[in-house]
Coordinates of C-alpha atoms and ligand atoms in Angstrom, one line a residue:
M1 CA 36.5 66.0 -144.8
K2 CA 37.7 69.2 -143.2
I3 CA 40.3 71.2 -145.1
D4 CA 42.3 73.0 -142.5
L5 CA 44.8 75.4 -144.1
R6 CA 44.8 78.0 -141.3
S7 CA 48.4 77.2 -140.3
D8 CA 51.0 74.5 -140.2
T9 CA 50.5 74.5 -136.4
V10 CA 47.2 72.6 -136.6
T11 CA 48.8 69.1 -137.1
R12 CA 48.3 66.2 -134.7
P13 CA 51.3 63.9 -133.8
V14 CA 51.7 60.9 -136.1
P15 CA 51.6 57.4 -134.5
G16 CA 55.4 57.1 -134.6
M17 CA 55.8 60.4 -132.8
L18 CA 53.2 59.5 -130.2
E19 CA 55.0 56.2 -129.6
A20 CA 58.3 58.0 -129.1
M21 CA 56.5 60.3 -126.6
F22 CA 55.1 57.3 -124.7
Q23 CA 58.5 55.7 -124.5
A24 CA 60.4 58.8 -123.4
E25 CA 62.6 58.6 -120.4
V26 CA 62.0 61.8 -118.4
G27 CA 63.3 63.7 -115.4
D28 CA 62.8 67.1 -114.0
D29 CA 64.1 69.6 -116.5
V30 CA 64.1 72.5 -114.0
L31 CA 66.4 70.4 -111.8
G32 CA 68.4 69.7 -115.0
D33 CA 68.0 66.0 -115.2
D34 CA 65.5 65.2 -118.0
P35 CA 67.6 63.1 -120.3
T36 CA 65.3 63.4 -123.3
V37 CA 65.3 67.2 -123.1
Q38 CA 69.1 67.1 -122.9
A39 CA 69.2 64.8 -125.9
L40 CA 67.1 67.2 -127.9
E41 CA 69.1 70.2 -127.0
T42 CA 72.4 68.5 -127.7
K43 CA 71.0 67.2 -131.1
A44 CA 69.9 70.7 -132.1
A45 CA 73.1 72.4 -131.1
R46 CA 75.2 69.8 -133.0
L47 CA 73.0 70.1 -136.1
F48 CA 73.8 73.8 -136.3
G49 CA 77.4 73.4 -135.1
M50 CA 76.6 75.7 -132.2
E51 CA 77.5 75.2 -128.5
A52 CA 74.1 74.9 -126.8
A53 CA 70.4 74.9 -127.1
L54 CA 67.3 75.5 -124.9
F55 CA 63.9 73.8 -125.4
C56 CA 61.1 76.3 -124.8
T57 CA 57.3 76.3 -125.2
S58 CA 56.9 78.5 -128.3
G59 CA 58.6 80.5 -131.0
T60 CA 57.4 83.7 -129.3
M61 CA 59.2 82.6 -126.1
T62 CA 62.5 81.8 -128.0
N63 CA 62.4 85.1 -129.9
Q64 CA 61.6 87.1 -126.8
I65 CA 64.3 85.4 -124.7
A66 CA 66.8 86.1 -127.5
V67 CA 65.9 89.8 -127.7
R68 CA 66.0 90.0 -123.9
V69 CA 69.5 88.4 -123.7
H70 CA 71.0 90.4 -126.5
C71 CA 69.6 93.8 -125.6
R72 CA 69.9 96.2 -122.7
P73 CA 67.2 98.8 -121.8
G74 CA 67.4 101.7 -124.3
D75 CA 68.8 99.5 -127.1
D76 CA 67.3 99.4 -130.6
V77 CA 66.3 96.4 -132.6
I78 CA 66.4 96.5 -136.4
C79 CA 63.8 94.2 -138.2
D80 CA 61.4 94.3 -141.1
Q81 CA 57.9 95.9 -140.7
L82 CA 56.4 92.5 -141.5
S83 CA 58.4 90.5 -139.0
H84 CA 56.7 88.3 -136.4
V85 CA 58.9 89.5 -133.6
Y86 CA 57.6 93.0 -134.1
L87 CA 54.0 92.4 -135.3
Y88 CA 52.8 89.4 -133.5
E89 CA 54.5 89.1 -130.1
G90 CA 52.5 91.6 -128.1
G91 CA 55.0 94.4 -128.2
G92 CA 57.4 92.0 -126.4
I93 CA 60.5 93.8 -127.5
A94 CA 59.4 96.8 -125.5
V95 CA 58.0 94.8 -122.6
N96 CA 60.7 92.2 -122.1
A97 CA 63.8 94.0 -123.3
L98 CA 62.8 97.7 -122.8
A99 CA 64.2 98.2 -126.3
S100 CA 62.9 100.2 -129.2
V101 CA 62.5 99.1 -132.8
S102 CA 63.6 100.5 -136.2
L103 CA 61.5 99.0 -139.0
A104 CA 62.7 98.4 -142.5
Q105 CA 60.4 98.3 -145.5
G106 CA 61.9 95.3 -147.3
V107 CA 60.5 93.4 -150.2
R108 CA 58.3 90.7 -148.8
G109 CA 59.7 91.2 -145.4
K110 CA 63.4 90.6 -146.3
L111 CA 66.2 92.8 -145.0
T112 CA 69.2 93.8 -147.2
P113 CA 72.5 95.2 -146.2
D114 CA 71.5 98.7 -147.4
L115 CA 68.2 98.5 -145.4
V116 CA 70.1 97.6 -142.3
R117 CA 72.8 100.3 -142.8
E118 CA 70.1 103.0 -143.2
L119 CA 68.6 102.1 -139.9
I120 CA 71.7 102.0 -137.8
Q121 CA 71.5 104.8 -135.2
P122 CA 74.4 107.3 -135.1
D123 CA 76.5 107.5 -131.9
D124 CA 74.4 110.4 -130.5
I125 CA 73.1 110.7 -126.9
H126 CA 69.7 111.5 -128.2
K127 CA 69.3 108.2 -129.9
P128 CA 68.8 104.6 -128.8
Q129 CA 71.8 102.4 -129.4
S130 CA 71.5 99.9 -132.3
R131 CA 72.2 96.4 -130.8
L132 CA 70.4 93.7 -132.7
V133 CA 69.2 92.7 -136.2
C134 CA 66.5 90.1 -136.5
L135 CA 65.9 88.2 -139.7
E136 CA 62.9 85.9 -140.3
N137 CA 63.4 82.8 -142.5
T138 CA 61.1 81.9 -144.1
V139 CA 59.1 85.1 -143.9
N140 CA 55.5 84.3 -142.8
K141 CA 53.9 87.7 -143.9
G142 CA 56.0 87.7 -147.0
G143 CA 54.3 84.5 -148.2
G144 CA 56.9 82.0 -147.2
C145 CA 59.8 83.6 -149.1
Y146 CA 63.3 82.8 -148.0
Y147 CA 66.9 84.1 -147.8
T148 CA 69.9 82.3 -149.2
V149 CA 73.2 82.0 -147.2
P150 CA 75.0 84.6 -149.4
E151 CA 72.2 87.1 -148.8
I152 CA 72.5 86.6 -145.0
N153 CA 76.2 86.7 -145.2
A154 CA 76.0 90.2 -146.7
V155 CA 73.8 91.3 -143.7
R156 CA 76.2 89.7 -141.3
K157 CA 79.1 91.7 -142.7
V158 CA 77.2 95.0 -141.9
C159 CA 76.5 93.6 -138.4
D160 CA 80.2 92.9 -137.9
Q161 CA 81.2 96.4 -139.1
H162 CA 78.8 98.0 -136.6
G163 CA 79.1 95.7 -133.6
L164 CA 75.5 94.4 -134.0
R165 CA 74.2 91.0 -133.0
L166 CA 72.2 88.9 -135.5
H167 CA 69.2 86.8 -134.4
L168 CA 67.2 84.5 -136.7
D169 CA 63.5 83.8 -136.2
G170 CA 63.7 80.4 -138.0
A171 CA 60.2 79.3 -137.1
R172 CA 60.1 77.7 -140.6
L173 CA 63.9 77.6 -141.3
F174 CA 63.8 73.9 -142.5
N175 CA 61.2 75.0 -145.2
A176 CA 63.9 77.3 -146.5
L177 CA 66.8 74.8 -146.2
I178 CA 64.8 72.1 -148.0
E179 CA 64.4 74.5 -151.0
T180 CA 68.0 75.9 -151.1
G181 CA 69.8 72.7 -150.1
E182 CA 71.9 74.8 -147.7
S183 CA 73.2 73.3 -144.5
P184 CA 72.2 74.1 -140.9
E185 CA 75.9 74.5 -140.1
A186 CA 76.1 77.5 -142.5
Y187 CA 73.4 79.1 -140.4
G188 CA 75.2 78.3 -137.1
Q189 CA 78.2 80.2 -138.4
L190 CA 76.2 83.3 -139.4
F191 CA 73.9 83.9 -136.5
D192 CA 74.4 84.7 -132.8
S193 CA 71.2 83.0 -132.0
I194 CA 68.6 80.9 -133.8
S195 CA 65.0 80.2 -132.9
L196 CA 63.5 77.1 -134.5
C197 CA 59.9 75.9 -134.2
L198 CA 59.1 72.2 -133.9
S199 CA 55.3 72.8 -133.8
K200 CA 54.9 74.1 -137.3
G201 CA 56.1 72.2 -140.4
L202 CA 57.8 69.6 -138.3
G203 CA 54.5 68.5 -136.8
C204 CA 55.2 68.5 -133.0
P205 CA 52.3 69.3 -130.6
V206 CA 54.4 71.9 -128.8
G207 CA 57.9 73.3 -128.7
S208 CA 60.6 75.6 -130.0
L209 CA 64.4 75.6 -129.7
L210 CA 66.8 78.5 -129.0
I211 CA 70.3 77.8 -130.2
G212 CA 73.5 79.8 -129.5
S213 CA 76.8 79.9 -127.6
A214 CA 77.0 78.2 -124.1
E215 CA 77.1 81.6 -122.4
F216 CA 74.1 82.9 -124.4
I217 CA 72.0 79.8 -123.5
H218 CA 73.1 80.0 -119.9
Q219 CA 71.6 83.5 -119.8
A220 CA 68.6 82.4 -121.8
R221 CA 67.8 79.6 -119.3
R222 CA 67.6 82.3 -116.6
F223 CA 65.0 84.3 -118.6
R224 CA 63.0 81.2 -119.5
K225 CA 62.7 80.5 -115.8
L226 CA 61.8 84.1 -115.1
M227 CA 59.1 84.0 -117.7
G228 CA 57.6 80.9 -116.0
G229 CA 58.9 78.7 -118.8
G230 CA 60.8 76.2 -116.6
W231 CA 59.1 72.9 -117.2
R232 CA 59.4 69.6 -115.5
Q233 CA 58.9 66.2 -117.3
A234 CA 59.2 68.1 -120.6
G235 CA 61.0 65.0 -122.0
Y236 CA 57.7 63.7 -123.3
L237 CA 57.5 66.8 -125.6
A238 CA 61.2 66.7 -126.3
A239 CA 60.8 63.1 -127.6
A240 CA 58.4 64.5 -130.2
G241 CA 61.0 67.0 -131.2
I242 CA 63.7 64.4 -131.7
Y243 CA 61.3 62.3 -133.8
A244 CA 60.5 65.4 -135.9
L245 CA 64.1 66.2 -136.6
D246 CA 64.7 62.6 -137.6
H247 CA 61.6 62.1 -139.7
H248 CA 59.9 65.3 -140.8
I249 CA 62.4 67.5 -142.5
N250 CA 62.7 65.9 -145.9
R251 CA 59.0 65.5 -146.3
L252 CA 58.6 69.3 -146.3
K253 CA 59.1 69.2 -150.0
L254 CA 55.6 67.6 -150.3
D255 CA 54.0 70.6 -148.5
H256 CA 55.7 72.9 -150.9
A257 CA 54.6 71.0 -154.0
R258 CA 51.0 71.0 -152.6
A259 CA 51.2 74.7 -152.0
R260 CA 52.1 75.3 -155.6
K261 CA 49.2 73.1 -156.7
I262 CA 46.9 75.2 -154.6
G263 CA 48.3 78.3 -156.4
Q264 CA 47.2 76.7 -159.7
L265 CA 43.7 76.1 -158.4
L266 CA 43.5 79.7 -157.2
E267 CA 44.4 81.0 -160.7
E268 CA 41.0 79.7 -161.8
L269 CA 39.0 81.8 -159.3
P270 CA 37.6 85.1 -160.7
E271 CA 37.6 86.7 -157.2
V272 CA 41.4 86.2 -156.8
A273 CA 43.3 89.3 -158.0
E274 CA 46.9 88.3 -157.2
I275 CA 48.7 85.3 -155.9
Y276 CA 52.1 86.0 -154.1
P277 CA 54.9 83.8 -155.5
I278 CA 54.8 80.4 -153.8
D279 CA 58.2 79.6 -152.5
T280 CA 57.5 77.2 -149.7
N281 CA 54.3 76.1 -147.8
I282 CA 52.6 79.5 -147.5
V283 CA 50.1 80.7 -150.1
I284 CA 48.9 84.3 -149.8
F285 CA 46.4 85.8 -152.3
R286 CA 44.7 89.1 -152.7
L287 CA 41.0 89.3 -153.4
E288 CA 39.3 91.8 -155.8
P289 CA 38.9 95.1 -154.0
N290 CA 35.2 94.7 -153.4
I291 CA 35.7 91.5 -151.3
L292 CA 36.8 91.6 -147.7
A293 CA 39.1 88.8 -146.6
A294 CA 37.1 88.3 -143.3
D295 CA 33.9 87.8 -145.3
Y296 CA 35.6 85.5 -147.8
V297 CA 37.2 83.4 -145.1
E298 CA 33.8 83.0 -143.4
E299 CA 32.3 81.8 -146.6
L300 CA 35.1 79.4 -147.3
A301 CA 34.6 78.0 -143.7
A302 CA 30.9 77.4 -144.5
N303 CA 32.1 75.3 -147.4
G304 CA 34.5 73.2 -145.3
I305 CA 37.7 75.2 -146.1
L306 CA 39.5 76.8 -143.1
A307 CA 41.9 79.7 -143.8
V308 CA 42.9 83.0 -142.1
P309 CA 42.4 86.6 -143.2
F310 CA 45.9 88.1 -143.6
G311 CA 45.0 91.7 -144.3
K312 CA 41.9 93.6 -145.5
H313 CA 41.9 91.8 -148.8
L314 CA 44.6 89.1 -148.2
V315 CA 44.0 85.5 -147.4
R316 CA 46.6 82.9 -146.2
F317 CA 46.6 79.1 -146.8
V318 CA 49.4 77.0 -145.2
T319 CA 50.1 73.4 -146.2
H320 CA 51.3 70.9 -143.6
L321 CA 51.8 67.3 -142.5
D322 CA 48.0 66.7 -142.1
F323 CA 47.1 68.2 -145.6
T324 CA 47.4 65.2 -147.9
D325 CA 46.8 64.6 -151.6
E326 CA 43.2 63.5 -150.7
H327 CA 42.7 66.9 -149.0
L328 CA 44.1 68.6 -152.1
E329 CA 41.7 66.6 -154.3
R330 CA 38.8 67.6 -152.2
L331 CA 39.9 71.3 -152.1
S332 CA 40.0 71.2 -155.9
E333 CA 36.4 69.9 -156.1
L334 CA 35.2 72.4 -153.5
L335 CA 36.8 75.3 -155.4
S336 CA 35.4 74.3 -158.8
E337 CA 32.0 73.8 -157.3
R338 CA 32.3 77.4 -156.1
V339 CA 33.2 78.7 -159.5
Q340 CA 30.2 76.9 -161.0
R341 CA 27.8 78.2 -158.3
N342 CA 28.9 81.8 -158.7
Ligands
PLP1 C1 57.7 83.5 -138.3 C2 57.1 83.2 -136.9 N1 57.9 83.4 -135.9 C3 57.5 83.1 -134.6 C4 56.2 82.5 -134.4 C5 55.8 82.3 -133.0 O1 55.6 80.9 -132.8 P1 54.6 80.5 -131.6 O2 53.2 80.5 -132.2 O3 55.1 79.1 -131.3 O4 54.8 81.4 -130.4 C6 55.4 82.3 -135.5 C7 54.1 81.7 -135.3 O5 53.3 81.6 -136.2 C8 55.9 82.6 -136.8 O6 55.1 82.4 -137.9

């Protein structure tokens, strides 16, 4: 039995999702007549109480299109130094939007009103113009920690005072919502645009959604096409998205409970120096200084446990739809065998 904890992107569609994909009514989405894509976009927009949505291939694409639509060349984007949009999207803010970045050093990747205020550029011809603030929820590099609506509201106020737009990288937003009990509508009211991933905790093979005003999504559709992201019978994939929104949100609690159990198992390992607080489905732990994460991950893989190095001494495990109680049981056995061997 392979224990794959590299990411929540490794899941395979469940039979019900595959069935929905087989049954999908499709058209040509570039020509604007794929009914299943339209149904998914409408469903997502309504869920958040926003005007429109756009189905895209990936979270990188939805984030990058959002930055491109919000910013003009020479603008400046405020985000945390740990944010995916800055760290892991190939320098896309510079490439796609010709914009610069001001990085905050938040706690576990979270921005606060003060951190944002400090990074707002003065009205000075030497400076780029602050335009956009990007938040990430949950924060991947922060170990799956999340914002609450009041925390975001405080950041929104600063944005309003300074004429800044606010974008959410909500790749794992539903993991946050299931913990806080807050509603998607509250998010729809706070953000100018929201990116949601269907291919992570929600278990779809492919796909992300960008949500915003009708005018914003109209512009976003242009850039999706320009990036080569216009797709044809995408309804087969959109059907998976509809299935996921209907069936895979509430079950995220199970992933969180299993992540916490993994945390308990890690506490027994002498090589683990620190475990980040486990808030959702991401477990990050720090190894003793004499152990390199890359070596450790290689050794785990040889024992049937797949993980990713997340820094020189940091390792990440992510729980997901295909990580069951049986896998947890097996993980527990494998880790105690390790302790006995060493
Ligand atoms: C927080 C966050 N945002 C965006 C992305 C990008 O998503 P994709 O891999 O679909 O491009 C990821 C992917 O891991 C992520 O963790």
